mmCIF file of C-alpha atoms in Angstrom:
data_model
loop_
_atom_site.group_PDB
_atom_site.id
_atom_site.type_symbol
_atom_site.label_atom_id
_atom_site.label_comp_id
_atom_site.label_asym_id
_atom_site.label_seq_id
_atom_site.Cartn_x
_atom_site.Cartn_y
_atom_site.Cartn_z
ATOM 1 C CA MET A 1 0.000 0.000 0.000
ATOM 2 C CA ALA A 2 1.266 3.487 -0.805
ATOM 3 C CA ILE A 3 0.695 6.415 1.525
ATOM 4 C CA SER A 4 1.174 10.016 0.483
ATOM 5 C CA THR A 5 1.674 13.165 2.527
ATOM 6 C CA ILE A 6 1.373 16.637 1.076
ATOM 7 C CA LYS A 7 3.960 19.131 2.333
ATOM 8 C CA TYR A 8 2.895 22.790 2.289
ATOM 9 C CA ASP A 9 4.931 25.985 2.034
ATOM 10 C CA GLN A 10 4.596 28.973 4.403
ATOM 11 C CA ASP A 11 1.605 30.304 2.480
ATOM 12 C CA GLY A 12 -0.291 27.032 2.716
ATOM 13 C CA ARG A 13 0.217 26.072 -0.922
ATOM 14 C CA PRO A 14 1.186 22.476 -1.731
ATOM 15 C CA LYS A 15 4.961 22.295 -2.081
ATOM 16 C CA ARG A 16 5.635 18.589 -2.679
ATOM 17 C CA VAL A 17 4.216 15.157 -2.135
ATOM 18 C CA LYS A 18 6.045 12.478 -0.142
ATOM 19 C CA TRP A 19 5.242 8.842 -0.844
ATOM 20 C CA GLY A 20 5.886 5.797 1.302
ATOM 21 C CA ILE A 21 5.230 2.122 0.792
ATOM 22 C CA VAL A 22 3.930 0.219 3.795
ATOM 23 C CA ALA A 23 2.868 -3.369 4.340
ATOM 24 C CA LEU A 24 -0.492 -4.285 5.773
ATOM 25 C CA GLY A 25 0.696 -6.181 8.847
ATOM 26 C CA ASN A 26 -2.831 -7.254 9.698
ATOM 27 C CA LEU A 27 -2.712 -9.443 6.575
ATOM 28 C CA ASP A 28 0.571 -11.118 7.618
ATOM 29 C CA PRO A 29 0.079 -14.872 7.104
ATOM 30 C CA HIS A 30 2.753 -15.739 9.691
ATOM 31 C CA THR A 31 1.895 -16.356 13.317
ATOM 32 C CA TRP A 32 4.641 -14.891 15.482
ATOM 33 C CA SER A 33 5.161 -15.366 19.203
ATOM 34 C CA SER A 34 5.664 -12.278 21.352
ATOM 35 C CA GLU A 35 9.400 -13.084 21.617
ATOM 36 C CA GLU A 36 9.674 -13.135 17.825
ATOM 37 C CA VAL A 37 8.202 -9.653 17.407
ATOM 38 C CA PHE A 38 9.603 -7.999 20.552
ATOM 39 C CA ALA A 39 12.044 -5.140 20.119
ATOM 40 C CA PRO A 40 13.274 -3.405 23.275
ATOM 41 C CA VAL A 41 12.486 0.261 23.828
ATOM 42 C CA MET A 42 14.014 2.624 26.367
ATOM 43 C CA SER A 43 11.505 4.079 28.830
ATOM 44 C CA MET A 44 11.152 7.814 29.331
ATOM 45 C CA VAL A 45 12.369 7.485 32.936
ATOM 46 C CA GLU A 46 15.568 5.781 31.749
ATOM 47 C CA LEU A 47 16.064 8.428 29.089
ATOM 48 C CA HIS A 48 15.590 11.232 31.643
ATOM 49 C CA VAL A 49 18.130 9.645 34.007
ATOM 50 C CA LEU A 50 20.620 9.177 31.176
ATOM 51 C CA VAL A 51 20.293 12.802 30.007
ATOM 52 C CA SER A 52 20.503 14.058 33.604
ATOM 53 C CA LEU A 53 23.718 12.116 34.193
ATOM 54 C CA ALA A 54 25.235 13.420 30.965
ATOM 55 C CA ILE A 55 24.402 17.007 31.906
ATOM 56 C CA TYR A 56 25.659 16.565 35.468
ATOM 57 C CA HIS A 57 29.006 15.175 34.244
ATOM 58 C CA LYS A 58 29.180 17.787 31.447
ATOM 59 C CA HIS A 59 29.238 15.172 28.684
ATOM 60 C CA PRO A 60 28.189 16.387 25.252
ATOM 61 C CA LEU A 61 24.846 15.038 24.080
ATOM 62 C CA LYS A 62 24.334 13.865 20.517
ATOM 63 C CA SER A 63 21.330 12.333 18.860
ATOM 64 C CA TRP A 64 20.317 11.460 15.349
ATOM 65 C CA ASP A 65 17.322 10.301 13.450
ATOM 66 C CA VAL A 66 17.623 7.365 11.097
ATOM 67 C CA LYS A 67 15.583 8.187 8.029
ATOM 68 C CA GLN A 68 13.371 5.306 6.934
ATOM 69 C CA ALA A 69 14.824 3.102 9.670
ATOM 70 C CA PHE A 70 12.831 -0.028 8.925
ATOM 71 C CA VAL A 71 13.914 -0.050 5.283
ATOM 72 C CA LYS A 72 17.540 -0.358 6.424
ATOM 73 C CA ALA A 73 17.026 -3.854 7.861
ATOM 74 C CA THR A 74 17.239 -6.870 5.578
ATOM 75 C CA LEU A 75 14.681 -9.649 5.745
ATOM 76 C CA PRO A 76 16.162 -13.080 6.490
ATOM 77 C CA GLU A 77 15.755 -15.703 3.774
ATOM 78 C CA THR A 78 13.376 -17.623 6.035
ATOM 79 C CA GLU A 79 10.886 -14.748 5.874
ATOM 80 C CA GLN A 80 9.466 -14.040 2.463
ATOM 81 C CA TYR A 81 6.791 -11.492 1.712
ATOM 82 C CA VAL A 82 5.170 -10.876 -1.627
ATOM 83 C CA ILE A 83 3.200 -7.651 -1.928
ATOM 84 C CA ARG A 84 1.143 -6.205 -4.739
ATOM 85 C CA GLN A 85 2.766 -3.273 -6.490
ATOM 86 C CA PRO A 86 1.020 -0.066 -5.367
ATOM 87 C CA ALA A 87 -1.069 1.713 -7.963
ATOM 88 C CA GLY A 88 0.618 4.652 -9.610
ATOM 89 C CA CYS A 89 4.159 3.234 -9.593
ATOM 90 C CA PRO A 90 6.179 4.108 -12.698
ATOM 91 C CA ASN A 91 6.127 1.337 -15.311
ATOM 92 C CA SER A 92 3.498 -0.528 -13.318
ATOM 93 C CA LYS A 93 1.662 -3.344 -15.004
ATOM 94 C CA PRO A 94 -1.520 -5.059 -13.864
ATOM 95 C CA ASN A 95 -1.073 -7.986 -11.473
ATOM 96 C CA THR A 96 2.549 -7.105 -10.686
ATOM 97 C CA TYR A 97 3.994 -8.243 -7.337
ATOM 98 C CA TRP A 98 7.193 -7.528 -5.446
ATOM 99 C CA LEU A 99 9.292 -9.938 -3.381
ATOM 100 C CA LEU A 100 10.504 -7.904 -0.420
ATOM 101 C CA LYS A 101 14.218 -7.966 0.417
ATOM 102 C CA ARG A 102 13.996 -5.386 3.203
ATOM 103 C CA THR A 103 11.584 -4.744 6.023
ATOM 104 C CA LEU A 104 8.795 -2.224 5.637
ATOM 105 C CA TYR A 105 6.670 -0.250 8.031
ATOM 106 C CA GLY A 106 3.686 -2.403 8.876
ATOM 107 C CA LEU A 107 5.394 -5.802 9.022
ATOM 108 C CA LYS A 108 5.088 -7.269 12.504
ATOM 109 C CA ARG A 109 8.781 -8.132 12.823
ATOM 110 C CA SER A 110 10.183 -4.910 11.323
ATOM 111 C CA PRO A 111 10.986 -3.342 14.729
ATOM 112 C CA GLN A 112 12.929 -6.436 15.801
ATOM 113 C CA HIS A 113 14.850 -6.637 12.512
ATOM 114 C CA TRP A 114 15.735 -2.940 12.776
ATOM 115 C CA PHE A 115 16.906 -3.379 16.391
ATOM 116 C CA MET A 116 19.101 -6.335 15.358
ATOM 117 C CA LYS A 117 20.593 -4.259 12.498
ATOM 118 C CA ALA A 118 21.249 -1.284 14.815
ATOM 119 C CA THR A 119 22.822 -3.599 17.428
ATOM 120 C CA GLU A 120 25.118 -5.086 14.782
ATOM 121 C CA LEU A 121 26.274 -1.604 13.717
ATOM 122 C CA LEU A 122 26.843 -0.475 17.311
ATOM 123 C CA HIS A 123 28.895 -3.643 17.988
ATOM 124 C CA LYS A 124 31.116 -2.724 15.029
ATOM 125 C CA CYS A 125 31.654 0.691 16.646
ATOM 126 C CA GLY A 126 32.886 -0.964 19.847
ATOM 127 C CA LEU A 127 29.718 -0.563 21.927
ATOM 128 C CA GLU A 128 27.954 -3.305 23.881
ATOM 129 C CA PRO A 129 24.438 -3.408 25.337
ATOM 130 C CA THR A 130 24.287 -2.995 29.094
ATOM 131 C CA PRO A 131 23.152 -6.025 31.123
ATOM 132 C CA ASN A 132 19.997 -4.375 32.476
ATOM 133 C CA ASN A 133 18.854 -2.543 29.357
ATOM 134 C CA PRO A 134 19.500 -3.872 25.837
ATOM 135 C CA CYS A 135 18.661 -0.409 24.422
ATOM 136 C CA LEU A 136 21.487 1.277 26.300
ATOM 137 C CA PHE A 137 24.917 0.727 24.759
ATOM 138 C CA ALA A 138 28.133 1.519 26.566
ATOM 139 C CA GLY A 139 31.827 1.367 25.874
ATOM 140 C CA LYS A 140 34.522 3.392 24.233
ATOM 141 C CA PRO A 141 33.627 3.815 20.577
ATOM 142 C CA ASP A 142 36.237 2.936 18.013
ATOM 143 C CA GLU A 143 36.679 6.204 16.082
ATOM 144 C CA ASN A 144 37.807 4.304 12.956
ATOM 145 C CA ASN A 145 34.485 2.471 12.698
ATOM 146 C CA ILE A 146 32.095 5.371 13.295
#
């Protein structure tokens, strides 16, 4: 399914249209256990404590947003999804389908696949998840791998 969002300029006139392709997770034929779809998330209390400690110790704070995060994770070969090509795609033909190679918003396991991909990248940078919170990574980053 394709979703569009119209972006407006300061005067309220349409400026551009953004398109995104999402999967309809409610139509997922797989039955997943809660462990198979779980992706850890940091609580607001933990985030507040972490930011407070950084400010107290005068550590610089950095954050970033990963654009289209779920599309960055690759689907394992054991999970195959075939979706119908959204209407309006260039060169679209009737009854055309796509075999997904990457996760999409809407798939039930996309958050877990993205977390596994992010964990793999953070490991390469020299960071390890803390024992009590798998969302919190600690260590001395390897500057050559960042």
